[in-house]
mmCIF file of C-alpha atoms and ligand atoms in Angstrom:
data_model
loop_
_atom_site.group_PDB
_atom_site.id
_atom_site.type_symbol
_atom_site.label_atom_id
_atom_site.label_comp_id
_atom_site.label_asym_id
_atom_site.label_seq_id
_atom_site.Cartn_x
_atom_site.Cartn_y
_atom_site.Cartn_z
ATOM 1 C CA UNK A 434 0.000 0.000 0.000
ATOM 2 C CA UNK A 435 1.350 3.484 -1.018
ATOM 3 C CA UNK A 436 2.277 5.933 2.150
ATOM 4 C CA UNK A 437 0.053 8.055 3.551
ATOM 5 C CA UNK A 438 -0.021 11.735 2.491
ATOM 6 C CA UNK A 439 -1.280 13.950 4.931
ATOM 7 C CA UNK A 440 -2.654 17.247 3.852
ATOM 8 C CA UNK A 441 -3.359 20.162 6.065
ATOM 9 C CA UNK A 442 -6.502 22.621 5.812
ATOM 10 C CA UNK A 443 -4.898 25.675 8.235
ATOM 11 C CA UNK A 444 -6.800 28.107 8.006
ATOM 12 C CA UNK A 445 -10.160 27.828 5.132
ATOM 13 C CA UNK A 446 -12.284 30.829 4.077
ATOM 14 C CA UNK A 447 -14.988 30.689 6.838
ATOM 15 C CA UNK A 448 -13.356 29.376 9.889
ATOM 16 C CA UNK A 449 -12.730 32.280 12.875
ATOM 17 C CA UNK A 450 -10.926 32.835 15.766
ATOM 18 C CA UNK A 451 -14.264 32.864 18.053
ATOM 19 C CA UNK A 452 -14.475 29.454 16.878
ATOM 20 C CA UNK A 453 -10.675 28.419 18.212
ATOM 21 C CA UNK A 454 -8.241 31.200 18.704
ATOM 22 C CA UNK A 455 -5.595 29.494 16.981
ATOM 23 C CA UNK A 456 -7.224 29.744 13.200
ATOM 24 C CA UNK A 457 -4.577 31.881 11.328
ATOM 25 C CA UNK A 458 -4.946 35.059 9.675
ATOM 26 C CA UNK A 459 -2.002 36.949 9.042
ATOM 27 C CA UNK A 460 1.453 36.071 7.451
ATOM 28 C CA UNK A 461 2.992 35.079 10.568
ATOM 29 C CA UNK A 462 0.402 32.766 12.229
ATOM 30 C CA UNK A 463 -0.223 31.087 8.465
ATOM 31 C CA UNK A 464 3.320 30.113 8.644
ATOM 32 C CA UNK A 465 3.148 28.691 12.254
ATOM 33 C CA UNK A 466 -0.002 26.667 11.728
ATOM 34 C CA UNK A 467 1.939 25.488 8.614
ATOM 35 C CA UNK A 468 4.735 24.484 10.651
ATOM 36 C CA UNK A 469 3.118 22.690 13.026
ATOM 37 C CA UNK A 470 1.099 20.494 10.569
ATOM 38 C CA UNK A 471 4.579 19.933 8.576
ATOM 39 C CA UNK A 472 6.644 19.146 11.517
ATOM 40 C CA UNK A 473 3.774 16.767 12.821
ATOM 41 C CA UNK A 474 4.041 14.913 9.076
ATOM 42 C CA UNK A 475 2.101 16.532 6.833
ATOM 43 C CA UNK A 476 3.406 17.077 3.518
ATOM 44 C CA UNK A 477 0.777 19.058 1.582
ATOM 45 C CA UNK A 478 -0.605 22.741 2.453
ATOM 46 C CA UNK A 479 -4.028 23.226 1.777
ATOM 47 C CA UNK A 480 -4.150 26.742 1.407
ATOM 48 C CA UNK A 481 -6.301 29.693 1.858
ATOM 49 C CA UNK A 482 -5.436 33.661 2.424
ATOM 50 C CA UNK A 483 -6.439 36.533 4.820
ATOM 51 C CA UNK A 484 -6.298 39.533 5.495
ATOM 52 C CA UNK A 485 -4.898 40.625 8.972
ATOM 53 C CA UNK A 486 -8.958 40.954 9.672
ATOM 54 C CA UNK A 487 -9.492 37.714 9.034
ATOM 55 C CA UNK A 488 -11.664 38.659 5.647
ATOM 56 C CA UNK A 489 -10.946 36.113 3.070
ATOM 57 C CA UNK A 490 -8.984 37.255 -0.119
ATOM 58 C CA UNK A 491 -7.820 35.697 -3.212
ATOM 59 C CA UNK A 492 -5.178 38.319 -3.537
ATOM 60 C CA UNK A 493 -1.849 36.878 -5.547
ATOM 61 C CA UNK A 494 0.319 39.137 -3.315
ATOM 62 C CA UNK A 495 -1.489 37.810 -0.427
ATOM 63 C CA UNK A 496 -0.850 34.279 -1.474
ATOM 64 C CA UNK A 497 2.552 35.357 -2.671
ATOM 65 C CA UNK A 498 3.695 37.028 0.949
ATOM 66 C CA UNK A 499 2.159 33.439 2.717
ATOM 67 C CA UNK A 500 3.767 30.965 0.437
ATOM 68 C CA UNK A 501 7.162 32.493 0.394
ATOM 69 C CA UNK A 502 6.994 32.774 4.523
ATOM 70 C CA UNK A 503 5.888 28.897 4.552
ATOM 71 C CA UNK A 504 8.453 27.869 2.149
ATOM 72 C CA UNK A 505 11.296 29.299 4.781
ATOM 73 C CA UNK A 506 10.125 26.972 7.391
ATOM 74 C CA UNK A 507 9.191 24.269 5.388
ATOM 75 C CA UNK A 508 11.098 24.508 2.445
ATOM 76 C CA UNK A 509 9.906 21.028 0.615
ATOM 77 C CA UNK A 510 6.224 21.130 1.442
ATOM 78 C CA UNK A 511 3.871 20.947 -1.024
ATOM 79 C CA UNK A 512 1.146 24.263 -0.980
ATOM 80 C CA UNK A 513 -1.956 23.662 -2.912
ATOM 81 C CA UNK A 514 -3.965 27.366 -2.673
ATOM 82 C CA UNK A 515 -7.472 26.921 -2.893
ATOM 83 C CA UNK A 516 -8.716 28.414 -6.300
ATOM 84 C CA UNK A 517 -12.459 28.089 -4.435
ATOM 85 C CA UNK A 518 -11.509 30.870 -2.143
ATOM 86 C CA UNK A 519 -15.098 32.254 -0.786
ATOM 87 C CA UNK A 520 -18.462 32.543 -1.351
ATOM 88 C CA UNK A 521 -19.317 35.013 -3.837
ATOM 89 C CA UNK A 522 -15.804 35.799 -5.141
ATOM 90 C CA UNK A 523 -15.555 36.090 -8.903
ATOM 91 C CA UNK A 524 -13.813 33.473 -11.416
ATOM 92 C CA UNK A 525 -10.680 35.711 -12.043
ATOM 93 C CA UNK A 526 -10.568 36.495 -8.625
ATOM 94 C CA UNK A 527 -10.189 32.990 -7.301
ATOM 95 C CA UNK A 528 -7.575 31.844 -10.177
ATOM 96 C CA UNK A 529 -4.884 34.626 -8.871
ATOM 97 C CA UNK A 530 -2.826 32.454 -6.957
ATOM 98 C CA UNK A 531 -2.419 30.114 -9.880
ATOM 99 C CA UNK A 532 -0.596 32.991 -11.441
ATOM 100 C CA UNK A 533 1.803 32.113 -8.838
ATOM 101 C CA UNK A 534 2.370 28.570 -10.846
ATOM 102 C CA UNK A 535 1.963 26.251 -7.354
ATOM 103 C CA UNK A 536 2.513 22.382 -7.847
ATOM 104 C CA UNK A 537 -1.289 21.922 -6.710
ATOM 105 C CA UNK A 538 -3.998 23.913 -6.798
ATOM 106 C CA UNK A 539 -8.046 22.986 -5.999
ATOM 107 C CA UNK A 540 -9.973 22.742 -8.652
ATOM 108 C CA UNK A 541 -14.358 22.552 -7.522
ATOM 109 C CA UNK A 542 -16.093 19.954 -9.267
ATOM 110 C CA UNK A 543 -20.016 21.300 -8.810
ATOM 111 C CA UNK A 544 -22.204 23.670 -7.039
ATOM 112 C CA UNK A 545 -23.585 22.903 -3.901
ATOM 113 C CA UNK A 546 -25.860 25.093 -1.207
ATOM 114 C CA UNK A 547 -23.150 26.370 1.483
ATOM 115 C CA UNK A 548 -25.346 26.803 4.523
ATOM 116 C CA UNK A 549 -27.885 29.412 5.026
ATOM 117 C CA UNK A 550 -28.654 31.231 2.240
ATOM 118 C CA UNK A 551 -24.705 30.731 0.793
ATOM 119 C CA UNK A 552 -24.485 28.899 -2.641
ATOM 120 C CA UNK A 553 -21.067 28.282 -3.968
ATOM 121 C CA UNK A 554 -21.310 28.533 -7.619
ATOM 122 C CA UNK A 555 -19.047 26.382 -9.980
ATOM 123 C CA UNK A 556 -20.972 26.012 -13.315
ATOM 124 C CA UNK A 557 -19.332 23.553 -16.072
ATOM 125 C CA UNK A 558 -18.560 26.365 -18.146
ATOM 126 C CA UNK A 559 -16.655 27.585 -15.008
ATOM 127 C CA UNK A 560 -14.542 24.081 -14.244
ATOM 128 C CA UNK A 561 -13.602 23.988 -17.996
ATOM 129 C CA UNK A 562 -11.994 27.483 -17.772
ATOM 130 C CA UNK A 563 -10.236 26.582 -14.389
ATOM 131 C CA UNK A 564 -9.434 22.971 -16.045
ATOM 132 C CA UNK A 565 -7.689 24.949 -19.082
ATOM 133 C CA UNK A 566 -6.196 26.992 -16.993
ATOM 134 C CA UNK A 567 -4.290 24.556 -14.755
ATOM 135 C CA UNK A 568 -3.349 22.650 -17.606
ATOM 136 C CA UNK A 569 -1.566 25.663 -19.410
ATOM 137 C CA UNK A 570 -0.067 26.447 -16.369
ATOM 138 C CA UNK A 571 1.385 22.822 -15.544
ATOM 139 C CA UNK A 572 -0.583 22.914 -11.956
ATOM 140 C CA UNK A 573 -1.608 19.117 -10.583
ATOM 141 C CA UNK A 574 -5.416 19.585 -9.728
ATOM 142 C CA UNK A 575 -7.033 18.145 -6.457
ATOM 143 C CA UNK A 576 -10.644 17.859 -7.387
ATOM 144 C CA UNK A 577 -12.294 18.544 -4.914
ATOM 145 C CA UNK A 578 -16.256 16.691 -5.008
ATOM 146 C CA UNK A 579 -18.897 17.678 -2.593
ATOM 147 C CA UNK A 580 -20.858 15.144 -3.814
ATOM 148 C CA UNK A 581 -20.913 11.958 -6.038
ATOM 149 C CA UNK A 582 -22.122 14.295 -9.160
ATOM 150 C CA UNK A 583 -19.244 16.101 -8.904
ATOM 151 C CA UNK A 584 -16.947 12.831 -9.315
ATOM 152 C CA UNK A 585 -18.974 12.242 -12.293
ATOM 153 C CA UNK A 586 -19.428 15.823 -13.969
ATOM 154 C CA UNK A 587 -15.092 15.787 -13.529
ATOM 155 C CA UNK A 588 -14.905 12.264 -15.387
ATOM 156 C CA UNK A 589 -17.157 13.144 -18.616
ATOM 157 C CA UNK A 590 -15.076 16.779 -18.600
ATOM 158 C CA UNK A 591 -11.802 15.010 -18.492
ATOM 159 C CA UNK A 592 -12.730 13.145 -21.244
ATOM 160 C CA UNK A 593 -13.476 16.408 -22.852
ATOM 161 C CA UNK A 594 -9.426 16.951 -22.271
ATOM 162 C CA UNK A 595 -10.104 19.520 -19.609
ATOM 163 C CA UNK A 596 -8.846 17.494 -16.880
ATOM 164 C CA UNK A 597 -5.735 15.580 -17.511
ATOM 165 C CA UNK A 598 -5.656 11.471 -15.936
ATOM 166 C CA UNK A 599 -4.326 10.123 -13.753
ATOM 167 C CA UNK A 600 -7.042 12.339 -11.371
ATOM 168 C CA UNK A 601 -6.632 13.021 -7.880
ATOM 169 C CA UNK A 602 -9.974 13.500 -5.751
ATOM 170 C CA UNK A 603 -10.547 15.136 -2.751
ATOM 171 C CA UNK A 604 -14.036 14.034 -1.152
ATOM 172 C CA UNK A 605 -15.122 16.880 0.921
ATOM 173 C CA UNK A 606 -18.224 15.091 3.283
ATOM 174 C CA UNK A 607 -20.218 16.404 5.662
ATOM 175 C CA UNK A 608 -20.138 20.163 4.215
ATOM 176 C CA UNK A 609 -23.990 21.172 5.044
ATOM 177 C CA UNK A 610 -25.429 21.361 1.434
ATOM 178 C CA UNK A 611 -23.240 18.420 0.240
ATOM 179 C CA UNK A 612 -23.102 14.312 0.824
ATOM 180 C CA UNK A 613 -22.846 13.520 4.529
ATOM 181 C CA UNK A 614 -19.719 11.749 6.223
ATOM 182 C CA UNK A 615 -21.180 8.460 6.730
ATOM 183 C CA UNK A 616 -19.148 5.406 5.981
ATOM 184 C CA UNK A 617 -21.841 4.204 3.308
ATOM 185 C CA UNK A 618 -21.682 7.252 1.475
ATOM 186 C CA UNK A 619 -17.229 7.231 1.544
ATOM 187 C CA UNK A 620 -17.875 3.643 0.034
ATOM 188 C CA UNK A 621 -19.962 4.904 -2.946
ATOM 189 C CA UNK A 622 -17.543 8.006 -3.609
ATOM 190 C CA UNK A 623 -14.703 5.727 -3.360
ATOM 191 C CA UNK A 624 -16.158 2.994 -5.529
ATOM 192 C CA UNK A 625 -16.765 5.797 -7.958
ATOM 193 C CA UNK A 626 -13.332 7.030 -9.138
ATOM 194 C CA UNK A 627 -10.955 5.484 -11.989
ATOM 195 C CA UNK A 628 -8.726 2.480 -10.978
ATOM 196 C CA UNK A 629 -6.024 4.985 -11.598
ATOM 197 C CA UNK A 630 -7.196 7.481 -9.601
ATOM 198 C CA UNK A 631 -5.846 9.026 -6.102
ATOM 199 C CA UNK A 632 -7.590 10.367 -3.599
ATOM 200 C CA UNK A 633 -7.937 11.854 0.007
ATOM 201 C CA UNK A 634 -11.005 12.713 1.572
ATOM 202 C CA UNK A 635 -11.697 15.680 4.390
ATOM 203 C CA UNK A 636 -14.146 14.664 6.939
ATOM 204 C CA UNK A 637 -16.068 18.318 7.596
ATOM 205 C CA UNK A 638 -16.490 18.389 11.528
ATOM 206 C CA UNK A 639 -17.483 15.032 13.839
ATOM 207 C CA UNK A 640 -16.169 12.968 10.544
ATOM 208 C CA UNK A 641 -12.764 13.835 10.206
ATOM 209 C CA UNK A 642 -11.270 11.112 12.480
ATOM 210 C CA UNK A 643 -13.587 8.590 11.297
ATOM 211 C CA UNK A 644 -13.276 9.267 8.020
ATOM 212 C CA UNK A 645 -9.386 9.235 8.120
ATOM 213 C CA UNK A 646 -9.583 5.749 9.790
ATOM 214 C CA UNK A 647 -11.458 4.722 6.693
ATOM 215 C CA UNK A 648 -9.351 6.250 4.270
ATOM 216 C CA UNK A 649 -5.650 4.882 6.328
ATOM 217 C CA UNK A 650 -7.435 1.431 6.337
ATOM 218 C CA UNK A 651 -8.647 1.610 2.543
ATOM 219 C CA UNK A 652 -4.916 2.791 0.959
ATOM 220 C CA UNK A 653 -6.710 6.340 0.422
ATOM 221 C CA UNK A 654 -4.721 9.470 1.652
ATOM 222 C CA UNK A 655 -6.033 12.473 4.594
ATOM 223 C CA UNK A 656 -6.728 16.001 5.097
ATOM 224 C CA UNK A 657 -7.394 17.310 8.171
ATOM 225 C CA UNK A 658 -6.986 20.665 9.813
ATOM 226 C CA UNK A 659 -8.844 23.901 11.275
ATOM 227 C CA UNK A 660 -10.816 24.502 7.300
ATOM 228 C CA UNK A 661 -13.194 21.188 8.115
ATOM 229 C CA UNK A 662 -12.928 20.959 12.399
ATOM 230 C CA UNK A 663 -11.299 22.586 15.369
ATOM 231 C CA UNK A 664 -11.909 19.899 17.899
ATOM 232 C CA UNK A 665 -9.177 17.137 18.588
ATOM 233 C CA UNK A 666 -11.784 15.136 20.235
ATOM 234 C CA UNK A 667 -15.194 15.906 21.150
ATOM 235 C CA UNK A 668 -15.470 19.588 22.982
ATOM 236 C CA UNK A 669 -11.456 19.831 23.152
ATOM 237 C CA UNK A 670 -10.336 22.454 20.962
ATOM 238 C CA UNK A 671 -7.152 21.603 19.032
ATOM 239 C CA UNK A 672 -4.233 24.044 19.735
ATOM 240 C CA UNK A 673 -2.910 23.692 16.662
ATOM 241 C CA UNK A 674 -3.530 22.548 13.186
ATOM 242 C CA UNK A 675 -0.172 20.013 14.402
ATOM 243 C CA UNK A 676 -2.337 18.590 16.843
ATOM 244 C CA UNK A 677 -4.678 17.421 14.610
ATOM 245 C CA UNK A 678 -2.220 15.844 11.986
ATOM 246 C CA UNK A 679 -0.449 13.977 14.846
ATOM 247 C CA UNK A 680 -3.192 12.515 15.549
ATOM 248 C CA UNK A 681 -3.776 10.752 12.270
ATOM 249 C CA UNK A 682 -0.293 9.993 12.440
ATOM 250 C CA UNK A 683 -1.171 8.203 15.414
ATOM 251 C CA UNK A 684 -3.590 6.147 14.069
ATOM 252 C CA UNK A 685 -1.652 5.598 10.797
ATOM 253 C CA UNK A 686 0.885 3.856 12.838
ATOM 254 C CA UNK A 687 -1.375 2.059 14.776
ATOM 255 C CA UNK A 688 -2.939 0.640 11.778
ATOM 256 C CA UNK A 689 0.282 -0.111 10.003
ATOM 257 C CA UNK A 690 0.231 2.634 7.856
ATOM 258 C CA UNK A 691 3.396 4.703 6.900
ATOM 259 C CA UNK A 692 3.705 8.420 6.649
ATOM 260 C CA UNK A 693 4.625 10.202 3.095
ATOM 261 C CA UNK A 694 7.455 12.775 3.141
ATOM 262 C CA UNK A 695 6.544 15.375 0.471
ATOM 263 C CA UNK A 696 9.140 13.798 -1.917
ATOM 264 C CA UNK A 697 7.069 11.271 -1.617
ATOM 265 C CA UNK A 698 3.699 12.663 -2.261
ATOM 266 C CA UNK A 699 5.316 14.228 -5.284
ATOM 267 C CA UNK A 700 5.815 10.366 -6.893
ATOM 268 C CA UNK A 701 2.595 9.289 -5.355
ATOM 269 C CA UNK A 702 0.498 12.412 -6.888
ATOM 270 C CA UNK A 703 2.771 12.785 -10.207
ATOM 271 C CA UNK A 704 4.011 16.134 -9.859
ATOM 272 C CA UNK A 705 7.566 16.924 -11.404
ATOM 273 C CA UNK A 706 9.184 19.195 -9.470
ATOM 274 C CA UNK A 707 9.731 22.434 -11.202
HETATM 275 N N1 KMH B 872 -14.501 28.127 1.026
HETATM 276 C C1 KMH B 872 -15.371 27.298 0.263
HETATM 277 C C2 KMH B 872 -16.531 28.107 -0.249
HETATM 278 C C3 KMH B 872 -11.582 25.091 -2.063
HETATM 279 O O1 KMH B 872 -10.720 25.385 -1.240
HETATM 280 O O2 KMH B 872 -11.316 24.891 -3.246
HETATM 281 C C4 KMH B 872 -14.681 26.646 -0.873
HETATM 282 C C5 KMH B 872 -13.485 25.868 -0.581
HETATM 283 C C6 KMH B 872 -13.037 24.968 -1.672
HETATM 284 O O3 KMH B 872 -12.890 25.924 0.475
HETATM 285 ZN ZN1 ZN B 873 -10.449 25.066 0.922
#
């Protein structure tokens, strides 16, 4: 069974500090946080931008002043920005940071209801132009799929050539709007994807662990971090997004699992370092 890669959600669009008052928002605490999931064995960044306010932006400096400030701590980590950014935000706002050319970037595979009143709009038309996009630019999508329609909408426009094979997945479950975390439904998303395929799934909330021990157990990879859950267990905040990748490192070991360095990711995932 391949190694484990570990990725690391540090900070999302929506998560605050009145939920746990280590979420990071400026340059400074994003680097920590991304420290502390590294050090702990992650090997990919999940990453989304602030400003000091903790307002979500898309901004390429933004990204730009963040990445370079990670990459001096953790110089062979892997940072995948999120091109999905916020609610609301326009196409050509959330593609900046793949101006930035990273080795990963997100890349949203439907539209779903985003709590409330929220809708976060991806319409085909729009996942072709951020398909092309990556492509000319040489950046290794993670697809990420709210829900099994999404899996499937990202296989017919792949064979449309605006998705290059082999994919990697990322199944995002219990998002409220999208398909819940229950074991059943990882099972049908993960009987869903090509043989070749990769993926890791993010457990939103109460699933994370669980759904981590399903994905260790089934040769799938993990992300974790303060974007899907704050808790290390239940009503214990985490104090760090290092906390909560050492925890599935944990339970990778226990299970008999071994942990990816980002070198390794990089041969697992197919991306040629640049
Ligand atoms: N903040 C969500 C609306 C991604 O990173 O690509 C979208 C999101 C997905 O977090
Ligand atoms: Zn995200």
């Amino acid at each position: 069974m391949a190694k484990l890669i570990i990725t690391a959600a540090i900070c999302g669009a929506e998560v605050l500090k009145e939920h746990n008052p280590a979420v990071p928002y400026t340059i400074e605490e994003c680097a920590r946080e991304a420290k502390s999931a590294y050090d702990a064995g992650a090997s990919i960044i999940h990453l989304h931008v602030r400003n000091d306010d903790g307002t979500p932006t898309q901004d390429k400096n933004r990204f730009k002043d963040v990445m370079d400030a990670i990459y001096k701590l953790c110089p062979d980590v892997i940072i995948q920005p999120s091109t999905g950014g916020a609610v609301g935000m326009t196409n050509d706002e959330r593609l900046q940071p793949t101006e930035l050319i990273p080795e990963m970037a997100t890349l949203d595979c439907g539209t779903l209801n985003f709590g409330g009143d929220d809708i976060f709009e991806n319409t085909e038309n729009t996942i072709k132009y951020f398909g092309t996009k990556m492509i000319e630019r040489g950046i290794k999508p993670e697809l990420e799929v709210f829900d099994k329609s999404m899996i499937d909408m990202a296989l017919r426009l792949g064979k449309n050539g605006f998705i290059q094979n082999p994919m990697h997945f990322d199944f995002v479950m219990g998002v409220n709007g999208g398909i819940s975390g229950e074991l059943r439904d990882f099972v049908f998303l993960r009987g869903s994807i090509p043989a070749d395929a990769t993926y890791t799934v993010a457990g939103v909330g109460r699933y994370e662990f669980p759904l981590a021990a399903a994905a260790i157990i089934d040769g799938g990879h993990v992300r974790v971090g303060f974007e899907d859950n704050v808790f290390l267990s239940k009503g214990v905040l985490a104090k760090s997004n290092g906390e909560l990748v050492a925890k599935v490192v944990r339970m990778a070991k226990e299970l008999g699992r071994e942990i990816a360095s980002p070198a390794e990711a990089r041969e697992i995932l197919g991306i040629k370092v640049k």
